[in-house]
mmCIF file of C-alpha atoms in Angstrom:
data_model
loop_
_atom_site.group_PDB
_atom_site.id
_atom_site.type_symbol
_atom_site.label_atom_id
_atom_site.label_comp_id
_atom_site.label_asym_id
_atom_site.label_seq_id
_atom_site.Cartn_x
_atom_site.Cartn_y
_atom_site.Cartn_z
ATOM 1 C CA MET K 1 60.261 157.263 155.198
ATOM 2 C CA TYR K 2 62.345 158.437 158.175
ATOM 3 C CA LYS K 3 61.936 155.078 159.937
ATOM 4 C CA ARG K 4 62.936 153.226 156.785
ATOM 5 C CA ALA K 5 66.123 155.302 156.451
ATOM 6 C CA ILE K 6 67.082 154.664 160.082
ATOM 7 C CA LEU K 7 66.334 150.952 159.735
ATOM 8 C CA SER K 8 68.461 150.764 156.576
ATOM 9 C CA ALA K 9 71.346 152.576 158.277
ATOM 10 C CA LEU K 10 71.182 150.310 161.321
ATOM 11 C CA THR K 11 71.012 147.194 159.153
ATOM 12 C CA GLY K 12 74.039 148.328 157.162
ATOM 13 C CA ALA K 13 76.007 149.070 160.332
ATOM 14 C CA PHE K 14 75.139 145.647 161.746
ATOM 15 C CA ILE K 15 76.218 143.831 158.573
ATOM 16 C CA LEU K 16 79.476 145.781 158.419
ATOM 17 C CA SER K 17 80.333 145.148 162.065
ATOM 18 C CA SER K 18 79.509 141.431 161.696
ATOM 19 C CA GLY K 19 81.895 141.152 158.762
ATOM 20 C CA ILE K 20 84.682 142.872 160.686
ATOM 21 C CA ALA K 21 84.140 140.614 163.702
ATOM 22 C CA LEU K 22 84.207 137.470 161.542
ATOM 23 C CA ALA K 23 87.412 138.568 159.814
ATOM 24 C CA ALA K 24 89.092 139.285 163.175
ATOM 25 C CA ASP K 25 87.960 135.917 164.560
ATOM 26 C CA ALA K 26 89.350 134.101 161.513
ATOM 27 C CA ALA K 27 92.717 135.853 161.944
ATOM 28 C CA VAL K 28 92.883 134.895 165.637
ATOM 29 C CA GLN K 29 91.997 131.272 164.857
ATOM 30 C CA GLU K 30 94.667 131.071 162.153
ATOM 31 C CA GLN K 31 97.287 132.503 164.512
ATOM 32 C CA ALA K 32 96.306 130.035 167.236
ATOM 33 C CA ARG K 33 96.400 127.133 164.786
ATOM 34 C CA THR K 34 99.910 127.983 163.598
ATOM 35 C CA GLN K 35 101.306 128.630 167.095
ATOM 36 C CA GLN K 36 99.852 125.628 168.892
ATOM 37 C CA THR K 37 103.101 123.825 169.574
ATOM 38 C CA THR K 38 106.651 125.096 169.225
ATOM 39 C CA GLY K 39 108.204 123.378 166.229
ATOM 40 C CA SER K 40 104.904 121.803 165.206
ATOM 41 C CA LYS K 41 105.894 121.963 161.545
ATOM 42 C CA LEU K 42 108.897 119.785 162.399
ATOM 43 C CA MET K 43 106.725 117.118 164.007
ATOM 44 C CA THR K 44 104.560 114.327 162.688
ATOM 45 C CA PRO K 45 100.879 114.372 163.663
ATOM 46 C CA GLU K 46 101.606 111.531 166.092
ATOM 47 C CA GLU K 47 104.409 113.514 167.753
ATOM 48 C CA ARG K 48 102.127 116.560 168.086
ATOM 49 C CA ASN K 49 99.403 114.456 169.692
ATOM 50 C CA GLU K 50 101.896 112.890 172.111
ATOM 51 C CA GLN K 51 103.230 116.309 173.124
ATOM 52 C CA ARG K 52 99.741 117.695 173.683
ATOM 53 C CA ALA K 53 98.823 114.645 175.761
ATOM 54 C CA LYS K 54 101.941 115.087 177.930
ATOM 55 C CA VAL K 55 101.061 118.721 178.627
ATOM 56 C CA ARG K 56 97.396 117.913 179.269
ATOM 57 C CA ASN K 57 98.264 115.090 181.657
ATOM 58 C CA ALA K 58 100.732 117.148 183.698
ATOM 59 C CA THR K 59 99.523 117.633 187.260
ATOM 60 C CA SER K 60 100.974 121.093 187.925
ATOM 61 C CA ALA K 61 101.938 124.293 186.164
ATOM 62 C CA GLU K 62 105.576 123.595 187.031
ATOM 63 C CA GLU K 63 105.421 120.161 185.399
ATOM 64 C CA ARG K 64 103.835 121.666 182.261
ATOM 65 C CA ARG K 65 106.572 124.307 182.122
ATOM 66 C CA GLU K 66 109.265 121.614 182.375
ATOM 67 C CA ILE K 67 107.607 119.541 179.630
ATOM 68 C CA ARG K 68 107.440 122.586 177.357
ATOM 69 C CA GLU K 69 111.073 123.522 177.993
ATOM 70 C CA GLU K 70 112.254 119.965 177.339
ATOM 71 C CA HIS K 71 110.174 119.830 174.175
ATOM 72 C CA HIS K 72 111.557 123.166 173.001
ATOM 73 C CA GLU K 73 115.128 121.898 173.386
ATOM 74 C CA LYS K 74 114.259 118.829 171.287
ATOM 75 C CA MET K 75 112.681 121.032 168.633
ATOM 76 C CA LYS K 76 115.726 123.340 168.557
ATOM 77 C CA GLU K 77 117.916 120.317 167.831
ATOM 78 C CA LYS K 78 115.523 119.022 165.186
ATOM 79 C CA ALA K 79 115.376 122.488 163.595
ATOM 80 C CA ARG K 80 119.165 122.743 163.580
ATOM 81 C CA GLU K 81 119.416 119.359 161.802
ATOM 82 C CA LYS K 82 116.938 120.508 159.150
ATOM 83 C CA GLY K 83 118.430 123.987 158.763
ATOM 84 C CA VAL K 84 115.318 125.718 160.102
ATOM 85 C CA ALA K 85 115.285 128.533 162.648
ATOM 86 C CA ILE K 86 113.061 128.623 165.725
ATOM 87 C CA PRO K 87 113.328 131.003 168.717
ATOM 88 C CA ASP K 88 115.971 130.218 171.348
ATOM 89 C CA ASN K 89 113.369 130.382 174.099
ATOM 90 C CA PRO K 90 109.912 128.826 174.129
ATOM 91 C CA PRO K 91 107.014 131.247 173.642
ATOM 92 C CA ALA K 92 105.792 132.913 176.812
ATOM 93 C CA ARG K 93 102.837 131.108 178.334
ATOM 94 C CA GLY K 94 99.575 132.387 176.901
ATOM 95 C CA GLN K 95 100.897 133.288 173.448
ATOM 96 C CA GLY K 96 99.548 130.172 171.813
ATOM 97 C CA MET K 97 95.975 129.050 171.915
ATOM 98 C CA GLY K 98 93.501 130.609 174.285
ATOM 99 C CA GLY K 99 94.338 133.223 176.854
ATOM 100 C CA GLY K 100 92.386 136.021 175.202
ATOM 101 C CA MET K 101 89.042 137.707 175.627
ATOM 102 C CA GLY K 102 85.872 136.402 174.103
ATOM 103 C CA GLY K 103 84.426 133.007 173.437
ATOM 104 C CA GLY K 104 82.916 132.526 176.886
ATOM 105 C CA GLN K 105 79.282 132.638 177.856
ATOM 106 C CA GLY K 106 77.599 135.575 179.526
ATOM 107 C CA GLY K 107 79.896 138.309 178.259
ATOM 108 C CA GLY K 108 77.101 140.465 176.879
ATOM 109 C CA MET K 109 76.545 144.091 177.778
ATOM 110 C CA GLY K 110 74.212 144.994 180.585
ATOM 111 C CA ARG K 111 74.610 141.840 182.585
ATOM 112 C CA ALA K 112 75.235 142.160 186.286
ATOM 113 C CA ARG K 113 78.129 140.097 187.547
#
């Protein structure tokens, strides 16, 4: 009886924590999806793909920064034409996709590094 009660409590705690983790992961994914590219809602899918390819193909962090700044200026102009507001400055690096904890392999507890 005692073992059954402990097992039930542990099972309930596991299910509850899994649900919380899944909800948090979904919120992070939604935020990343909506913040992928500055002004992405003002762009066609083709324009978004071209911008991503430019950033991916850049050979240095400085070149990527310049591409992002140039793109942000274009998006500010496009937003102004459409009567939409976007921030004056591009988002700080690391506030879009990625950059956070989790997702990688080998992050479990008890592992020596």
